[in-house]
PDB file of C-alpha atoms in Angstrom:
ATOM      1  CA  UNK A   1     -95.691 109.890 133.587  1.00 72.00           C
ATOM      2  CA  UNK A   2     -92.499 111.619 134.587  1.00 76.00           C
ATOM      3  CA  UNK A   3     -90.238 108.724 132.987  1.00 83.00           C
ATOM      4  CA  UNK A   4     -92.067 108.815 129.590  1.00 82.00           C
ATOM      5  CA  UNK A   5     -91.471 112.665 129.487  1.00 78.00           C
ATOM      6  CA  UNK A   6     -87.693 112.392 129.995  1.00 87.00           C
ATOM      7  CA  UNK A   7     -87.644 111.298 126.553  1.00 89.00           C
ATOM      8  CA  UNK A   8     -89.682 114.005 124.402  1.00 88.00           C
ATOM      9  CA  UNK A   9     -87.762 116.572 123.524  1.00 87.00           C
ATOM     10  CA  UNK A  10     -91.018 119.242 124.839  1.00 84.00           C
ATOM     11  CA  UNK A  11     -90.959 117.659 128.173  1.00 86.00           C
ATOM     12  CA  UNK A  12     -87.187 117.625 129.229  1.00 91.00           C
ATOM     13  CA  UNK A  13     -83.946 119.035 128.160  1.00 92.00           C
ATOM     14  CA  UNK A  14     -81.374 121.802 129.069  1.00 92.00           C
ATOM     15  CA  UNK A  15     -82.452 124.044 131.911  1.00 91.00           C
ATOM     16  CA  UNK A  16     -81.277 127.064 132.945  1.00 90.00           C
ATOM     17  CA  UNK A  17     -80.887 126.072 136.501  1.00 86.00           C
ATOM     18  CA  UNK A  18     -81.266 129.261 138.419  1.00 86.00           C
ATOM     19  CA  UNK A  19     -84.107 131.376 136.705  1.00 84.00           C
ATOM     20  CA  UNK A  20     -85.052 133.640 139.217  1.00 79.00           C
ATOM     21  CA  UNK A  21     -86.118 137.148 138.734  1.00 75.00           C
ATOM     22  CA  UNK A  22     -82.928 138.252 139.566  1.00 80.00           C
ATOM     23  CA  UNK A  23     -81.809 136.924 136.278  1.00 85.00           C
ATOM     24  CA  UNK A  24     -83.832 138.420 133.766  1.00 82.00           C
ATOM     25  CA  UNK A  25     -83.095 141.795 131.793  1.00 86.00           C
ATOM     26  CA  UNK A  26     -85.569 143.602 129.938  1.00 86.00           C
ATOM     27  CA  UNK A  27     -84.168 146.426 127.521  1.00 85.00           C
ATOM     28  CA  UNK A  28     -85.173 148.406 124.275  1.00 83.00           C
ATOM     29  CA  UNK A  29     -83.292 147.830 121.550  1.00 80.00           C
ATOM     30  CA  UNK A  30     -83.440 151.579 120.259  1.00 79.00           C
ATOM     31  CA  UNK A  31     -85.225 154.550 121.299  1.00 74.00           C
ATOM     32  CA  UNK A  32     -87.729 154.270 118.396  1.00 76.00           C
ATOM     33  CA  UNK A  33     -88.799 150.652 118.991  1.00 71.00           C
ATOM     34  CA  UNK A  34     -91.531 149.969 120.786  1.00 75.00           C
ATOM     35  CA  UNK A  35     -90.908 146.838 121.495  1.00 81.00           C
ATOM     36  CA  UNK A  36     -88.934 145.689 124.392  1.00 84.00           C
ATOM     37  CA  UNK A  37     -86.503 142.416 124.068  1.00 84.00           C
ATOM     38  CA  UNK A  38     -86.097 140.283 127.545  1.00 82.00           C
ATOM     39  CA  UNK A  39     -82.716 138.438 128.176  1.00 85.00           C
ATOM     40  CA  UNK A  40     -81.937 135.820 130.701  1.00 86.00           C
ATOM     41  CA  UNK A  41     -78.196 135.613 131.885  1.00 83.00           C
ATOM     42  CA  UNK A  42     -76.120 134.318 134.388  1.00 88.00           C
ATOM     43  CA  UNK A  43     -75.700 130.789 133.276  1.00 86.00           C
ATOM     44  CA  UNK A  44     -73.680 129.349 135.663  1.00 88.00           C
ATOM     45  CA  UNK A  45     -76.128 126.667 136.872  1.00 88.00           C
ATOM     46  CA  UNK A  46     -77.458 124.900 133.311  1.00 91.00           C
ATOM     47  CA  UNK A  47     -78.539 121.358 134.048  1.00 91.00           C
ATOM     48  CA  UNK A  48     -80.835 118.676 132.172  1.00 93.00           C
ATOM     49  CA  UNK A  49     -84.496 118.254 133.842  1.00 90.00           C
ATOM     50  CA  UNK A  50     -88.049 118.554 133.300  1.00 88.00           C
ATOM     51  CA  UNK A  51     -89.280 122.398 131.650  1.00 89.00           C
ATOM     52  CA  UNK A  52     -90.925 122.976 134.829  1.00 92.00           C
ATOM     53  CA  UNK A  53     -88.037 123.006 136.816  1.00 91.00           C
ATOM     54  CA  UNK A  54     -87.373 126.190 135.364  1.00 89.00           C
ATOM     55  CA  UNK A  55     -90.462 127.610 136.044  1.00 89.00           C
ATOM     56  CA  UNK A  56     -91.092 126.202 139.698  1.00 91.00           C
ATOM     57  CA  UNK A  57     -87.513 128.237 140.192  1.00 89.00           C
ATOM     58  CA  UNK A  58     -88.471 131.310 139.015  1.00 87.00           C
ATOM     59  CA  UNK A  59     -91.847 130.835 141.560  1.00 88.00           C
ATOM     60  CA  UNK A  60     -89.550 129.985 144.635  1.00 89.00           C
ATOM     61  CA  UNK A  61     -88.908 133.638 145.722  1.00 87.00           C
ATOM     62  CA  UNK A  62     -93.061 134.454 145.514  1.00 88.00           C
ATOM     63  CA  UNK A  63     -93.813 131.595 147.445  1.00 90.00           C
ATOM     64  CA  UNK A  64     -91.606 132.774 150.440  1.00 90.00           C
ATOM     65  CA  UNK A  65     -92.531 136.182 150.167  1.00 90.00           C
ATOM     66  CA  UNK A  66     -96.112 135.285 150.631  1.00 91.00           C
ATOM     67  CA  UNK A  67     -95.448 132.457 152.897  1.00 92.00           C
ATOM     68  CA  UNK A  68     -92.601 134.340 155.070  1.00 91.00           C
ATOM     69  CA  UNK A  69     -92.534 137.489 154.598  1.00 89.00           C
ATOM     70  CA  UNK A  70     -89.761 139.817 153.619  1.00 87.00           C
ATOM     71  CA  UNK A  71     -86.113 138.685 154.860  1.00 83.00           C
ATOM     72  CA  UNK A  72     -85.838 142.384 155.352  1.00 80.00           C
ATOM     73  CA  UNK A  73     -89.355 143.503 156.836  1.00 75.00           C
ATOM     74  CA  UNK A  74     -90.108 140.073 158.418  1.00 74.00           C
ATOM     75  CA  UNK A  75     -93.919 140.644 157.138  1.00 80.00           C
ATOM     76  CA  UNK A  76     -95.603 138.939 154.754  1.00 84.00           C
ATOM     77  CA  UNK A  77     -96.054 140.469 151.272  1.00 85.00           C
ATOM     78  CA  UNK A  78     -99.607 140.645 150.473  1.00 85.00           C
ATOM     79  CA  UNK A  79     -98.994 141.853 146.550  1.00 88.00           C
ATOM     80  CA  UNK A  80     -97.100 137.646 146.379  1.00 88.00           C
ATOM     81  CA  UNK A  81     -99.128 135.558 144.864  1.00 91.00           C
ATOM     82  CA  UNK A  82     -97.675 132.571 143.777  1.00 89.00           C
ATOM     83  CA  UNK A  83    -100.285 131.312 141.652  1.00 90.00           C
ATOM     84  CA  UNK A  84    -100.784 134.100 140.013  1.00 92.00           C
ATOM     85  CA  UNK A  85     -97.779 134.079 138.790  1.00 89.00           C
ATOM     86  CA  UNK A  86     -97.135 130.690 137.782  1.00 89.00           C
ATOM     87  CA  UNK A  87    -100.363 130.898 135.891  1.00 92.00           C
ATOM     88  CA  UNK A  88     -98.470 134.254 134.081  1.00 91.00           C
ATOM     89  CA  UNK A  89     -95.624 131.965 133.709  1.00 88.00           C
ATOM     90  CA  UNK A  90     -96.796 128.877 132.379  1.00 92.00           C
ATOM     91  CA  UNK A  91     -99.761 131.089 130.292  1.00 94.00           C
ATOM     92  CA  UNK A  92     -96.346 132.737 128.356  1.00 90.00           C
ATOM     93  CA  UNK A  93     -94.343 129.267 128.204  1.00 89.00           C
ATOM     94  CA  UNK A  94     -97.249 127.602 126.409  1.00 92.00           C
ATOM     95  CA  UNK A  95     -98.223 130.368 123.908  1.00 93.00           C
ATOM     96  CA  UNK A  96     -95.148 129.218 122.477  1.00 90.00           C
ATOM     97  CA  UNK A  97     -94.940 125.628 123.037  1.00 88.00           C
ATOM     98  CA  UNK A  98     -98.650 125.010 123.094  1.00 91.00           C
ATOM     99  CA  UNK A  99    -101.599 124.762 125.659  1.00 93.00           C
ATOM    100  CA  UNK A 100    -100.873 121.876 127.862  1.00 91.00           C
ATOM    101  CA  UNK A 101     -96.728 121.730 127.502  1.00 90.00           C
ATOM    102  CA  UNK A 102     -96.933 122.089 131.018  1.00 92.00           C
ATOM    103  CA  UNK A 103     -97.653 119.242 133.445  1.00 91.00           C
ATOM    104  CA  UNK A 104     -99.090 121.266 136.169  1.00 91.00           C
ATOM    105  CA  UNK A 105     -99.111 118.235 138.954  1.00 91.00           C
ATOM    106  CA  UNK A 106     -95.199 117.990 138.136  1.00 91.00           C
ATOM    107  CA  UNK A 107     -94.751 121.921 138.528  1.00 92.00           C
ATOM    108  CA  UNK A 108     -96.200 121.808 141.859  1.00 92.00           C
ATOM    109  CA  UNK A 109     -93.755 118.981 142.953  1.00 92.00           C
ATOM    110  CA  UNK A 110     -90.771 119.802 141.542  1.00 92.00           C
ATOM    111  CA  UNK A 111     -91.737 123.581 143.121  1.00 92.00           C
ATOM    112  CA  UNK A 112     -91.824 121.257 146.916  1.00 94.00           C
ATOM    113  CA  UNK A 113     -88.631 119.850 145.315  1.00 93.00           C
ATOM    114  CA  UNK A 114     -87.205 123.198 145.026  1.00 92.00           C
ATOM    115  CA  UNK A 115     -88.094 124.478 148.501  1.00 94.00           C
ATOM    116  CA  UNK A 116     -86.748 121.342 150.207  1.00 95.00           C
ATOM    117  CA  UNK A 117     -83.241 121.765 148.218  1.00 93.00           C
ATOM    118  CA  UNK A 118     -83.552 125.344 149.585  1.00 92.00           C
ATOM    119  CA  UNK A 119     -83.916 123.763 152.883  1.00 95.00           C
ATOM    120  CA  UNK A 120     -81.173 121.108 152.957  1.00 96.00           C
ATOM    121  CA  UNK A 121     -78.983 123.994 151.935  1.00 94.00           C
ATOM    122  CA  UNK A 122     -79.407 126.260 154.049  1.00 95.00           C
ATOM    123  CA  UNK A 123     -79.643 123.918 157.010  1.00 96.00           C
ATOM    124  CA  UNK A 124     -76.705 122.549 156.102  1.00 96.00           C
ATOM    125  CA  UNK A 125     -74.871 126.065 156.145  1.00 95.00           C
ATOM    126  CA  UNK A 126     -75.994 126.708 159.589  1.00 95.00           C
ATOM    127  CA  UNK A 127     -74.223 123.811 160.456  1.00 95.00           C
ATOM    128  CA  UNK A 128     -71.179 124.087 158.806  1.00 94.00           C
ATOM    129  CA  UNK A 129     -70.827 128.059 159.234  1.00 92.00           C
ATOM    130  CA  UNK A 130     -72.320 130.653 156.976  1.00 87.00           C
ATOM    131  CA  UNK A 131     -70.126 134.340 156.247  1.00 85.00           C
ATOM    132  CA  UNK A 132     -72.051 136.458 157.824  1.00 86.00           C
ATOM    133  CA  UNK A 133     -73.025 138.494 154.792  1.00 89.00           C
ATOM    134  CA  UNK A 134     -75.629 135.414 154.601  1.00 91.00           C
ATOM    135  CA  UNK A 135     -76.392 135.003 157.832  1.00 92.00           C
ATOM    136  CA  UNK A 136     -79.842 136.442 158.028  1.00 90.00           C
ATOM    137  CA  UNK A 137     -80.821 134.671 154.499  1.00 91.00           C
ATOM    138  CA  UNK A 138     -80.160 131.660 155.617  1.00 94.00           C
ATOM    139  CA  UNK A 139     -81.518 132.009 159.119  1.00 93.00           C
ATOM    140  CA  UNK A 140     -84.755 133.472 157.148  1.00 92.00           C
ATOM    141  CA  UNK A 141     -85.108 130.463 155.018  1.00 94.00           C
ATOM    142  CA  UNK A 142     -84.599 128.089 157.666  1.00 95.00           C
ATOM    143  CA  UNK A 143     -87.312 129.655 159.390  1.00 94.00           C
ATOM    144  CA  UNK A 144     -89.412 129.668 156.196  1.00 94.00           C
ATOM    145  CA  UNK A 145     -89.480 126.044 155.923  1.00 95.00           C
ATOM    146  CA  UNK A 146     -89.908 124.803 159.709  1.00 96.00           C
ATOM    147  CA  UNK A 147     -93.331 126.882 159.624  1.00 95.00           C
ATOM    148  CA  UNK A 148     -93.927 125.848 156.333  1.00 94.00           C
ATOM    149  CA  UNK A 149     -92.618 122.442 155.381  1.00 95.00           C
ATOM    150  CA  UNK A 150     -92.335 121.359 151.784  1.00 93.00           C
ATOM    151  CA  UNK A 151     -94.460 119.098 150.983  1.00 92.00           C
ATOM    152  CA  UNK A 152     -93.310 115.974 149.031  1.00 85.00           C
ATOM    153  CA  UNK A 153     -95.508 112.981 147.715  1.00 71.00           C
TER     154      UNK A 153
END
């Protein structure tokens, strides 16, 4: 029940808002060790939601590339799979916060939830005026979502 999980502490709390791949760093430390440290940065966007906000943002990108295609090449990018990687995702969130800390029915709709704020926006933008910089982004997305409609319950 999404209301009861707004109040444990495992289920919903401070978000980073816009984890996308774009975001994430992964380094070595020093030469000698082995192993490598991953940051996250650009923290402009925290907010307060459900864990698998997070998640279904980091997913959004995948799930046009294998939907849309490439903004760039137009095609479709056969190596994006989606569920594959939210399975990788939600595999690595729970071998720290335990098998099942992820509500996979609300992942999928807060994912829909994602694509149809993606929508709105850019929708909006065409209407309003986009610099042209984002132009073909936006037109891309727009396009993205009339052939492939979130899809809210």
């Amino acid at each position: 029940d999404d209301a009861a999980a707004m109040t444990d502490p495992l289920k919903y709390g401070i978000l980073h808002g816009d984890l996308n791949i774009s975001n994430f760093h992964v380094h070595y430390p020093s030469a000698s060790d082995a192993a490598p440290l991953l940051s996250v940065f650009d923290w402009d966007q925290v907010q307060v939601g459900w864990f698998e906000a997070d998640l279904a943002q980091a997913c959004v990108l995948l799930l046009m590339l294998s939907e849309a295609g490439s903004v760039i090449v137009g095609e479709k990018v056969p190596q994006a799979d989606p569920d594959a990687f939210l399975a990788w995702m939600v595999d690595g969130y729970e071998s720290v916060a335990g098998v099942g800390a992820i509500d996979r029915a609300r992942l999928g709709r807060v994912l829909q939830v994602r694509k149809s704020l993606y929508s709105k926006f850019c929708r909006r933008a065409q209407e309003e005026g986009v610099p042209e910089g984002m132009r073909a982004f936006i037109d891309y997305v727009v396009k993205w979502v009339t052939e492939y409609p979130p899809v809210l319950s």
